[in-house]
């Protein structure tokens, strides 16, 4: 009985909250961005948990499948659209994310989201010279076999600006080295995986804290990342804050000034891409409010 009263009170309370209406001005302020395309929702899974979210070949995770179907059926269908797809314009080494070993059957899971498109990342941190490492190539082949025609793009490395400081490449690792490696990886995929001829790539994937003065689109494109006209999009990662940095809701996560300041760093890169007029998409490919295991909810 007490429980029922409690539930009723809760229902009334949340109903009262749900009638807040927002009335944005019909006239966008000067300098507002062009409208974003909302047709391409996506979810990210850590490599360490993807298999659990997906399930295996005999026991697919039905909850995940239903969730993705709902997201897609709400946002993705446009009966008058001719193109198949219209793209939108911590780990702490001790934190439990690293050190996993996966076997070939892992890749069966990729077949379980059969209505989704995939961007598959080609890991470059352990490249063999400029070439793809043998493990990276093996995994890419297995993945692409299961992804099949659902492949959207191949991503060239993950947060390459961090390779040097994470001890995975020599001190000389810079934009020029990333470019040479990325172009060699494109060639290695072309040479080894006949099924993905003329695939497009997602470049950069720079980390959230990267120095935009050193690692930016002007430098990467100026030096020839799109030399083969194979880049389809450019990805950046964005975290609003790092948990070790005294994060609070008021100061950091729900602070409009802080959000605007941090996101504004991308404007020159967005403008550069737009001015190239090459139909390249800008993607915030990894986004989170806070990175790091602990957050003090000190409002
Ligand atoms: C798939 O997962 C289920 C449940 O965990 C398990 O019983 C089954 O043996 C697995 N099948 C394969 C082929 O690994
Ligand atoms: C649906 O596609 C048509 C044709 O490309 C386009 O004109 C229209 O803006 C699209 N609608 C939405 C909601 O994206
Ligand atoms: C996708 O998989 C579900 C079961 O997991 C199946 O019912 C459906 O027919 C499949 N759809 C396609 C297009 O293969
Ligand atoms: C296939 O990939 C390997 C490893 O990255 C590379 O050394 C080799 O040159 C590639 N083969 C072709 C034909 O491109
Ligand atoms: C919000 O962020 C700005 C810029 O980082 C900072 O100056 C300001 O003190 C913050 N506001 C609060 C209430 O902490």
mmCIF file of C-alpha atoms and ligand atoms in Angstrom:
data_model
loop_
_atom_site.group_PDB
_atom_site.id
_atom_site.type_symbol
_atom_site.label_atom_id
_atom_site.label_comp_id
_atom_site.label_asym_id
_atom_site.label_seq_id
_atom_site.Cartn_x
_atom_site.Cartn_y
_atom_site.Cartn_z
ATOM 1 C CA UNK A 1 0.000 0.000 0.000
ATOM 2 C CA UNK A 2 2.755 2.402 0.954
ATOM 3 C CA UNK A 3 4.556 1.390 -2.176
ATOM 4 C CA UNK A 4 1.512 2.186 -4.330
ATOM 5 C CA UNK A 5 1.169 5.656 -2.822
ATOM 6 C CA UNK A 6 4.837 6.238 -3.409
ATOM 7 C CA UNK A 7 4.533 5.238 -7.029
ATOM 8 C CA UNK A 8 1.471 7.413 -7.567
ATOM 9 C CA UNK A 9 3.257 10.405 -6.075
ATOM 10 C CA UNK A 10 6.226 9.758 -8.289
ATOM 11 C CA UNK A 11 4.017 9.552 -11.362
ATOM 12 C CA UNK A 12 2.359 12.879 -10.615
ATOM 13 C CA UNK A 13 5.691 14.466 -9.893
ATOM 14 C CA UNK A 14 7.271 13.342 -13.152
ATOM 15 C CA UNK A 15 4.143 14.288 -15.088
ATOM 16 C CA UNK A 16 4.378 17.793 -13.649
ATOM 17 C CA UNK A 17 7.990 17.964 -14.819
ATOM 18 C CA UNK A 18 7.209 16.661 -18.283
ATOM 19 C CA UNK A 19 5.060 19.659 -19.328
ATOM 20 C CA UNK A 20 7.967 22.122 -19.502
ATOM 21 C CA UNK A 21 7.878 23.590 -22.992
ATOM 22 C CA UNK A 22 10.749 25.202 -24.827
ATOM 23 C CA UNK A 23 10.060 27.865 -27.398
ATOM 24 C CA UNK A 24 13.178 28.587 -29.402
ATOM 25 C CA UNK A 25 13.085 31.652 -31.585
ATOM 26 C CA UNK A 26 12.046 30.862 -35.180
ATOM 27 C CA UNK A 27 14.854 33.150 -36.367
ATOM 28 C CA UNK A 28 18.300 31.674 -35.727
ATOM 29 C CA UNK A 29 20.764 34.194 -34.315
ATOM 30 C CA UNK A 30 23.522 35.463 -36.626
ATOM 31 C CA UNK A 31 26.416 33.046 -36.776
ATOM 32 C CA UNK A 32 24.260 30.000 -35.972
ATOM 33 C CA UNK A 33 25.387 26.813 -37.674
ATOM 34 C CA UNK A 34 23.564 25.253 -40.584
ATOM 35 C CA UNK A 35 21.008 22.635 -39.463
ATOM 36 C CA UNK A 36 22.523 19.287 -38.489
ATOM 37 C CA UNK A 37 21.314 16.128 -40.161
ATOM 38 C CA UNK A 38 19.761 13.876 -37.532
ATOM 39 C CA UNK A 39 19.379 10.844 -39.740
ATOM 40 C CA UNK A 40 22.382 8.941 -38.462
ATOM 41 C CA UNK A 41 22.212 7.998 -34.790
ATOM 42 C CA UNK A 42 25.002 5.745 -33.609
ATOM 43 C CA UNK A 43 26.100 3.906 -30.508
ATOM 44 C CA UNK A 44 29.662 3.183 -29.441
ATOM 45 C CA UNK A 45 30.751 0.097 -27.542
ATOM 46 C CA UNK A 46 34.112 -0.449 -25.925
ATOM 47 C CA UNK A 47 35.944 -3.323 -27.574
ATOM 48 C CA UNK A 48 36.007 -5.051 -24.173
ATOM 49 C CA UNK A 49 32.200 -5.071 -23.914
ATOM 50 C CA UNK A 50 31.055 -5.247 -27.555
ATOM 51 C CA UNK A 51 30.786 -9.040 -27.507
ATOM 52 C CA UNK A 52 28.518 -8.980 -24.429
ATOM 53 C CA UNK A 53 26.271 -6.338 -26.015
ATOM 54 C CA UNK A 54 26.062 -8.228 -29.299
ATOM 55 C CA UNK A 55 25.874 -11.865 -28.178
ATOM 56 C CA UNK A 56 27.147 -14.750 -30.257
ATOM 57 C CA UNK A 57 25.926 -16.644 -33.307
ATOM 58 C CA UNK A 58 23.477 -18.840 -31.361
ATOM 59 C CA UNK A 59 22.446 -16.367 -28.643
ATOM 60 C CA UNK A 60 22.289 -12.846 -30.042
ATOM 61 C CA UNK A 61 21.589 -10.143 -27.449
ATOM 62 C CA UNK A 62 17.949 -9.409 -28.263
ATOM 63 C CA UNK A 63 17.811 -6.348 -26.014
ATOM 64 C CA UNK A 64 20.632 -4.654 -27.946
ATOM 65 C CA UNK A 65 19.060 -5.604 -31.247
ATOM 66 C CA UNK A 66 15.702 -4.160 -30.203
ATOM 67 C CA UNK A 67 17.342 -0.974 -28.948
ATOM 68 C CA UNK A 68 19.187 -0.402 -32.204
ATOM 69 C CA UNK A 69 16.124 -1.209 -34.280
ATOM 70 C CA UNK A 70 14.099 1.349 -32.307
ATOM 71 C CA UNK A 71 16.759 4.047 -32.709
ATOM 72 C CA UNK A 72 16.912 3.385 -36.410
ATOM 73 C CA UNK A 73 13.221 3.096 -37.069
ATOM 74 C CA UNK A 74 12.658 6.437 -35.310
ATOM 75 C CA UNK A 75 15.335 8.448 -37.000
ATOM 76 C CA UNK A 76 16.659 6.734 -40.012
ATOM 77 C CA UNK A 77 13.837 6.241 -42.499
ATOM 78 C CA UNK A 78 13.123 8.765 -45.209
ATOM 79 C CA UNK A 79 10.876 7.411 -47.923
ATOM 80 C CA UNK A 80 11.765 10.092 -50.421
ATOM 81 C CA UNK A 81 15.520 9.806 -50.090
ATOM 82 C CA UNK A 82 17.267 8.241 -53.081
ATOM 83 C CA UNK A 83 20.688 7.563 -51.496
ATOM 84 C CA UNK A 84 20.940 4.445 -49.330
ATOM 85 C CA UNK A 85 22.673 6.387 -46.569
ATOM 86 C CA UNK A 86 22.939 10.071 -45.944
ATOM 87 C CA UNK A 87 25.731 10.823 -43.536
ATOM 88 C CA UNK A 88 25.429 13.643 -41.024
ATOM 89 C CA UNK A 89 27.173 16.787 -41.733
ATOM 90 C CA UNK A 90 40.480 5.904 -19.667
ATOM 91 C CA UNK A 91 41.359 3.934 -20.756
ATOM 92 C CA UNK A 92 43.595 3.802 -17.732
ATOM 93 C CA UNK A 93 45.909 0.869 -18.434
ATOM 94 C CA UNK A 94 44.864 -0.376 -14.971
ATOM 95 C CA UNK A 95 41.195 0.372 -15.431
ATOM 96 C CA UNK A 96 40.084 -2.955 -16.887
ATOM 97 C CA UNK A 97 39.746 -1.997 -20.551
ATOM 98 C CA UNK A 98 43.019 -3.328 -21.882
ATOM 99 C CA UNK A 99 44.671 -6.686 -22.113
ATOM 100 C CA UNK A 100 41.804 -8.711 -23.543
ATOM 101 C CA UNK A 101 42.422 -11.582 -25.888
ATOM 102 C CA UNK A 102 39.822 -12.298 -28.533
ATOM 103 C CA UNK A 103 39.400 -15.239 -30.896
ATOM 104 C CA UNK A 104 37.942 -15.586 -34.393
ATOM 105 C CA UNK A 105 34.378 -16.252 -33.173
ATOM 106 C CA UNK A 106 34.337 -12.728 -31.701
ATOM 107 C CA UNK A 107 33.703 -11.449 -35.192
ATOM 108 C CA UNK A 108 30.508 -13.478 -35.602
ATOM 109 C CA UNK A 109 28.951 -10.825 -33.383
ATOM 110 C CA UNK A 110 29.309 -8.303 -36.169
ATOM 111 C CA UNK A 111 26.606 -10.145 -38.083
ATOM 112 C CA UNK A 112 24.045 -9.582 -35.334
ATOM 113 C CA UNK A 113 23.248 -5.952 -36.068
ATOM 114 C CA UNK A 114 22.150 -6.683 -39.553
ATOM 115 C CA UNK A 115 20.420 -3.369 -40.167
ATOM 116 C CA UNK A 116 23.385 -1.209 -39.112
ATOM 117 C CA UNK A 117 26.301 0.218 -41.067
ATOM 118 C CA UNK A 118 29.811 -0.180 -39.691
ATOM 119 C CA UNK A 119 32.926 1.944 -39.502
ATOM 120 C CA UNK A 120 35.788 -0.462 -38.801
ATOM 121 C CA UNK A 121 38.944 1.000 -37.311
ATOM 122 C CA UNK A 122 42.295 -0.237 -38.606
ATOM 123 C CA UNK A 123 44.532 -0.134 -35.525
ATOM 124 C CA UNK A 124 47.832 1.571 -36.274
ATOM 125 C CA UNK A 125 49.447 1.746 -32.858
ATOM 126 C CA UNK A 126 51.334 -1.491 -33.486
ATOM 127 C CA UNK A 127 51.974 -1.017 -37.197
ATOM 128 C CA UNK A 128 54.858 -2.982 -38.719
ATOM 129 C CA UNK A 129 56.901 -0.077 -39.943
ATOM 130 C CA UNK A 130 54.467 1.785 -42.130
ATOM 131 C CA UNK A 131 52.542 -1.406 -42.937
ATOM 132 C CA UNK A 132 49.567 -2.924 -41.161
ATOM 133 C CA UNK A 133 50.590 -5.301 -38.389
ATOM 134 C CA UNK A 134 49.805 -8.975 -39.067
ATOM 135 C CA UNK A 135 47.194 -9.129 -36.269
ATOM 136 C CA UNK A 136 45.508 -5.977 -37.434
ATOM 137 C CA UNK A 137 45.283 -7.365 -40.955
ATOM 138 C CA UNK A 138 43.917 -10.727 -39.769
ATOM 139 C CA UNK A 139 41.276 -9.029 -37.627
ATOM 140 C CA UNK A 140 40.330 -6.653 -40.425
ATOM 141 C CA UNK A 141 39.824 -9.593 -42.794
ATOM 142 C CA UNK A 142 37.633 -11.456 -40.279
ATOM 143 C CA UNK A 143 35.661 -8.338 -39.479
ATOM 144 C CA UNK A 144 35.099 -7.369 -43.092
ATOM 145 C CA UNK A 145 33.969 -10.884 -43.960
ATOM 146 C CA UNK A 146 31.180 -10.554 -41.359
ATOM 147 C CA UNK A 147 30.386 -6.924 -42.038
ATOM 148 C CA UNK A 148 30.146 -7.512 -45.766
ATOM 149 C CA UNK A 149 28.135 -4.909 -47.588
ATOM 150 C CA UNK A 150 27.327 -3.139 -44.301
ATOM 151 C CA UNK A 151 30.742 -1.448 -44.311
ATOM 152 C CA UNK A 152 30.455 2.337 -44.301
ATOM 153 C CA UNK A 153 34.102 3.365 -43.897
ATOM 154 C CA UNK A 154 37.421 2.143 -42.592
ATOM 155 C CA UNK A 155 38.962 4.385 -39.957
ATOM 156 C CA UNK A 156 42.709 5.031 -40.125
ATOM 157 C CA UNK A 157 43.981 4.480 -36.596
ATOM 158 C CA UNK A 158 42.718 5.645 -33.237
ATOM 159 C CA UNK A 159 44.066 8.801 -31.585
ATOM 160 C CA UNK A 160 47.404 8.671 -33.431
ATOM 161 C CA UNK A 161 48.541 11.849 -31.710
ATOM 162 C CA UNK A 162 48.856 9.774 -28.521
ATOM 163 C CA UNK A 163 50.933 6.913 -29.954
ATOM 164 C CA UNK A 164 54.216 8.507 -29.033
ATOM 165 C CA UNK A 165 53.314 9.399 -25.460
ATOM 166 C CA UNK A 166 51.741 5.993 -24.865
ATOM 167 C CA UNK A 167 55.069 4.436 -25.788
ATOM 168 C CA UNK A 168 53.875 2.765 -28.993
ATOM 169 C CA UNK A 169 55.959 4.580 -31.580
ATOM 170 C CA UNK A 170 59.252 6.372 -31.547
ATOM 171 C CA UNK A 171 59.772 9.995 -30.616
ATOM 172 C CA UNK A 172 59.502 10.989 -34.283
ATOM 173 C CA UNK A 173 55.792 10.195 -34.494
ATOM 174 C CA UNK A 174 54.197 13.277 -36.001
ATOM 175 C CA UNK A 175 51.626 14.315 -38.589
ATOM 176 C CA UNK A 176 53.930 13.374 -41.492
ATOM 177 C CA UNK A 177 54.524 9.912 -40.059
ATOM 178 C CA UNK A 178 50.791 9.414 -39.441
ATOM 179 C CA UNK A 179 50.074 10.344 -43.050
ATOM 180 C CA UNK A 180 52.676 7.959 -44.499
ATOM 181 C CA UNK A 181 51.344 5.181 -42.300
ATOM 182 C CA UNK A 182 47.724 5.911 -43.154
ATOM 183 C CA UNK A 183 48.401 5.877 -46.907
ATOM 184 C CA UNK A 184 50.361 2.604 -46.579
ATOM 185 C CA UNK A 185 47.454 1.104 -44.621
ATOM 186 C CA UNK A 186 45.108 2.082 -47.456
ATOM 187 C CA UNK A 187 47.438 0.296 -49.890
ATOM 188 C CA UNK A 188 47.688 -2.773 -47.643
ATOM 189 C CA UNK A 189 43.901 -3.068 -47.462
ATOM 190 C CA UNK A 190 43.611 -2.661 -51.242
ATOM 191 C CA UNK A 191 46.289 -5.284 -51.801
ATOM 192 C CA UNK A 192 44.986 -7.846 -49.318
ATOM 193 C CA UNK A 193 41.216 -7.532 -49.187
ATOM 194 C CA UNK A 194 39.781 -7.632 -52.668
ATOM 195 C CA UNK A 195 36.221 -7.342 -51.373
ATOM 196 C CA UNK A 196 36.714 -3.730 -50.273
ATOM 197 C CA UNK A 197 38.084 -2.142 -53.428
ATOM 198 C CA UNK A 198 37.465 1.593 -53.539
ATOM 199 C CA UNK A 199 36.349 1.740 -49.902
ATOM 200 C CA UNK A 200 36.389 5.187 -48.293
ATOM 201 C CA UNK A 201 38.250 6.022 -45.117
ATOM 202 C CA UNK A 202 37.653 8.065 -41.987
ATOM 203 C CA UNK A 203 40.800 9.977 -41.105
ATOM 204 C CA UNK A 204 42.445 11.578 -38.079
ATOM 205 C CA UNK A 205 40.419 10.355 -35.060
ATOM 206 C CA UNK A 206 42.474 12.748 -32.953
ATOM 207 C CA UNK A 207 42.058 12.545 -29.210
ATOM 208 C CA UNK A 208 40.052 15.032 -27.183
ATOM 209 C CA UNK A 209 43.015 16.765 -25.585
ATOM 210 C CA UNK A 210 45.086 17.042 -28.762
ATOM 211 C CA UNK A 211 46.953 20.245 -29.581
ATOM 212 C CA UNK A 212 44.870 21.728 -32.385
ATOM 213 C CA UNK A 213 47.831 23.902 -33.375
ATOM 214 C CA UNK A 214 49.853 20.819 -34.322
ATOM 215 C CA UNK A 215 47.262 18.223 -35.288
ATOM 216 C CA UNK A 216 44.612 19.843 -37.440
ATOM 217 C CA UNK A 217 42.890 19.353 -40.770
ATOM 218 C CA UNK A 218 44.759 22.046 -42.630
ATOM 219 C CA UNK A 219 48.058 20.293 -41.916
ATOM 220 C CA UNK A 220 46.778 16.793 -42.627
ATOM 221 C CA UNK A 221 45.037 17.710 -45.886
ATOM 222 C CA UNK A 222 47.838 20.080 -46.918
ATOM 223 C CA UNK A 223 50.307 17.229 -46.545
ATOM 224 C CA UNK A 224 48.126 14.867 -48.593
ATOM 225 C CA UNK A 225 45.945 12.676 -46.379
ATOM 226 C CA UNK A 226 43.381 12.749 -49.199
ATOM 227 C CA UNK A 227 45.984 12.249 -51.944
ATOM 228 C CA UNK A 228 44.081 9.223 -53.242
ATOM 229 C CA UNK A 229 40.701 10.941 -52.939
ATOM 230 C CA UNK A 230 39.656 8.198 -50.565
ATOM 231 C CA UNK A 231 38.755 10.170 -47.440
ATOM 232 C CA UNK A 232 35.018 10.219 -46.758
ATOM 233 C CA UNK A 233 35.008 11.848 -43.345
ATOM 234 C CA UNK A 234 37.175 13.282 -40.624
ATOM 235 C CA UNK A 235 36.697 12.261 -37.018
ATOM 236 C CA UNK A 236 37.547 14.016 -33.784
ATOM 237 C CA UNK A 237 37.026 12.828 -30.245
ATOM 238 C CA UNK A 238 35.495 15.080 -27.627
ATOM 239 C CA UNK A 239 35.198 14.825 -23.882
ATOM 240 C CA UNK A 240 33.736 17.702 -21.964
ATOM 241 C CA UNK A 241 36.038 17.018 -19.051
ATOM 242 C CA UNK A 242 38.534 14.720 -17.407
ATOM 243 C CA UNK A 243 37.502 13.324 -14.052
ATOM 244 C CA UNK A 244 40.796 14.144 -12.399
ATOM 245 C CA UNK A 245 40.321 17.828 -13.226
ATOM 246 C CA UNK A 246 37.958 18.817 -10.393
ATOM 247 C CA UNK A 247 34.816 18.152 -12.430
ATOM 248 C CA UNK A 248 31.474 19.210 -10.996
ATOM 249 C CA UNK A 249 28.064 19.562 -12.601
ATOM 250 C CA UNK A 250 27.892 23.292 -11.986
ATOM 251 C CA UNK A 251 31.453 24.184 -12.952
ATOM 252 C CA UNK A 252 31.981 21.826 -15.851
ATOM 253 C CA UNK A 253 29.262 19.583 -17.179
ATOM 254 C CA UNK A 254 26.260 21.902 -17.114
ATOM 255 C CA UNK A 255 28.197 25.111 -17.633
ATOM 256 C CA UNK A 256 27.203 26.718 -20.932
ATOM 257 C CA UNK A 257 30.290 28.944 -21.107
ATOM 258 C CA UNK A 258 32.595 25.988 -20.612
ATOM 259 C CA UNK A 259 30.747 23.932 -23.245
ATOM 260 C CA UNK A 260 30.845 26.720 -25.819
ATOM 261 C CA UNK A 261 34.537 27.383 -25.167
ATOM 262 C CA UNK A 262 35.512 23.760 -25.564
ATOM 263 C CA UNK A 263 33.390 23.056 -28.641
ATOM 264 C CA UNK A 264 34.525 26.279 -30.314
ATOM 265 C CA UNK A 265 37.956 24.729 -30.746
ATOM 266 C CA UNK A 266 36.471 22.717 -33.609
ATOM 267 C CA UNK A 267 35.232 25.696 -35.614
ATOM 268 C CA UNK A 268 38.428 26.263 -37.654
ATOM 269 C CA UNK A 269 38.497 22.565 -38.521
ATOM 270 C CA UNK A 270 34.832 22.495 -39.516
ATOM 271 C CA UNK A 271 35.364 25.619 -41.608
ATOM 272 C CA UNK A 272 38.445 24.153 -43.264
ATOM 273 C CA UNK A 273 36.558 21.015 -44.244
ATOM 274 C CA UNK A 274 33.593 23.001 -45.527
ATOM 275 C CA UNK A 275 35.850 25.295 -47.568
ATOM 276 C CA UNK A 276 37.513 22.342 -49.260
ATOM 277 C CA UNK A 277 34.116 21.775 -50.838
ATOM 278 C CA UNK A 278 34.914 18.095 -51.200
ATOM 279 C CA UNK A 279 31.786 16.694 -49.612
ATOM 280 C CA UNK A 280 33.698 15.486 -46.563
ATOM 281 C CA UNK A 281 31.819 14.913 -43.342
ATOM 282 C CA UNK A 282 32.962 16.166 -39.946
ATOM 283 C CA UNK A 283 32.242 13.559 -37.283
ATOM 284 C CA UNK A 284 32.540 13.799 -33.521
ATOM 285 C CA UNK A 285 33.341 10.104 -33.435
ATOM 286 C CA UNK A 286 33.791 9.576 -29.706
ATOM 287 C CA UNK A 287 31.953 11.867 -27.333
ATOM 288 C CA UNK A 288 31.545 11.775 -23.585
ATOM 289 C CA UNK A 289 30.750 14.083 -20.733
ATOM 290 C CA UNK A 290 33.684 12.931 -18.666
ATOM 291 C CA UNK A 291 36.529 10.487 -19.148
ATOM 292 C CA UNK A 292 38.042 8.646 -16.238
ATOM 293 C CA UNK A 293 36.667 6.227 -13.705
ATOM 294 C CA UNK A 294 35.697 8.533 -10.868
ATOM 295 C CA UNK A 295 33.457 11.560 -10.765
ATOM 296 C CA UNK A 296 32.548 13.357 -7.569
ATOM 297 C CA UNK A 297 28.959 14.553 -7.867
ATOM 298 C CA UNK A 298 29.839 17.685 -6.013
ATOM 299 C CA UNK A 299 27.144 20.046 -7.307
HETATM 300 C C1 LIG B 1 26.696 -18.589 -27.139
HETATM 301 O O1 LIG B 1 26.379 -18.112 -25.858
HETATM 302 C C2 LIG B 1 25.559 -18.995 -25.122
HETATM 303 C C3 LIG B 1 25.139 -18.284 -23.857
HETATM 304 O O2 LIG B 1 26.228 -17.703 -23.208
HETATM 305 C C4 LIG B 1 26.346 -20.281 -24.871
HETATM 306 O O3 LIG B 1 25.540 -21.177 -24.125
HETATM 307 C C5 LIG B 1 26.705 -20.871 -26.204
HETATM 308 O O4 LIG B 1 27.499 -22.022 -26.018
HETATM 309 C C6 LIG B 1 27.473 -19.891 -27.061
HETATM 310 N N1 LIG B 1 27.638 -20.434 -28.408
HETATM 311 C C7 LIG B 1 28.781 -20.343 -29.070
HETATM 312 C C8 LIG B 1 28.761 -20.887 -30.457
HETATM 313 O O5 LIG B 1 29.790 -19.874 -28.571
HETATM 314 C C1 LIG B 2 14.118 13.288 -47.271
HETATM 315 O O1 LIG B 2 14.765 13.161 -48.507
HETATM 316 C C2 LIG B 2 14.461 14.168 -49.400
HETATM 317 C C3 LIG B 2 15.108 13.828 -50.732
HETATM 318 O O2 LIG B 2 16.504 13.684 -50.581
HETATM 319 C C4 LIG B 2 14.931 15.506 -48.842
HETATM 320 O O3 LIG B 2 14.571 16.538 -49.723
HETATM 321 C C5 LIG B 2 14.294 15.727 -47.498
HETATM 322 O O4 LIG B 2 14.818 16.905 -46.905
HETATM 323 C C6 LIG B 2 14.550 14.556 -46.590
HETATM 324 N N1 LIG B 2 13.816 14.731 -45.349
HETATM 325 C C7 LIG B 2 14.430 14.735 -44.143
HETATM 326 C C8 LIG B 2 13.538 14.882 -42.965
HETATM 327 O O5 LIG B 2 15.638 14.605 -44.022
HETATM 328 C C1 LIG B 3 18.126 -9.590 -39.068
HETATM 329 O O1 LIG B 3 18.209 -10.509 -38.009
HETATM 330 C C2 LIG B 3 16.965 -10.865 -37.441
HETATM 331 C C3 LIG B 3 17.194 -11.852 -36.299
HETATM 332 O O2 LIG B 3 18.322 -11.580 -35.564
HETATM 333 C C4 LIG B 3 16.084 -11.509 -38.533
HETATM 334 O O3 LIG B 3 14.795 -11.769 -37.977
HETATM 335 C C5 LIG B 3 15.952 -10.546 -39.730
HETATM 336 O O4 LIG B 3 15.250 -11.195 -40.786
HETATM 337 C C6 LIG B 3 17.328 -10.136 -40.227
HETATM 338 N N1 LIG B 3 17.167 -9.124 -41.253
HETATM 339 C C7 LIG B 3 17.908 -9.104 -42.370
HETATM 340 C C8 LIG B 3 17.650 -7.971 -43.313
HETATM 341 O O5 LIG B 3 18.755 -9.938 -42.602
HETATM 342 C C1 LIG B 4 49.284 -7.119 -47.435
HETATM 343 O O1 LIG B 4 49.530 -6.609 -46.136
HETATM 344 C C2 LIG B 4 50.843 -6.794 -45.679
HETATM 345 C C3 LIG B 4 50.899 -6.468 -44.200
HETATM 346 O O2 LIG B 4 50.520 -5.184 -43.934
HETATM 347 C C4 LIG B 4 51.788 -5.986 -46.543
HETATM 348 O O3 LIG B 4 53.102 -6.106 -46.089
HETATM 349 C C5 LIG B 4 51.670 -6.435 -47.993
HETATM 350 O O4 LIG B 4 52.444 -5.619 -48.817
HETATM 351 C C6 LIG B 4 50.210 -6.399 -48.425
HETATM 352 N N1 LIG B 4 50.066 -7.042 -49.725
HETATM 353 C C7 LIG B 4 49.718 -6.349 -50.822
HETATM 354 C C8 LIG B 4 49.626 -7.143 -52.093
HETATM 355 O O5 LIG B 4 49.466 -5.162 -50.806
HETATM 356 C C1 LIG B 5 31.763 28.098 -16.002
HETATM 357 O O1 LIG B 5 32.877 27.972 -16.831
HETATM 358 C C2 LIG B 5 33.597 29.163 -16.996
HETATM 359 C C3 LIG B 5 34.656 28.930 -18.061
HETATM 360 O O2 LIG B 5 35.367 27.752 -17.800
HETATM 361 C C4 LIG B 5 34.176 29.603 -15.657
HETATM 362 O O3 LIG B 5 34.879 30.804 -15.792
HETATM 363 C C5 LIG B 5 33.028 29.780 -14.669
HETATM 364 O O4 LIG B 5 33.550 30.061 -13.393
HETATM 365 C C6 LIG B 5 32.184 28.520 -14.602
HETATM 366 N N1 LIG B 5 30.981 28.760 -13.785
HETATM 367 C C7 LIG B 5 30.801 28.212 -12.590
HETATM 368 C C8 LIG B 5 29.503 28.520 -11.930
HETATM 369 O O5 LIG B 5 31.614 27.477 -12.066
#
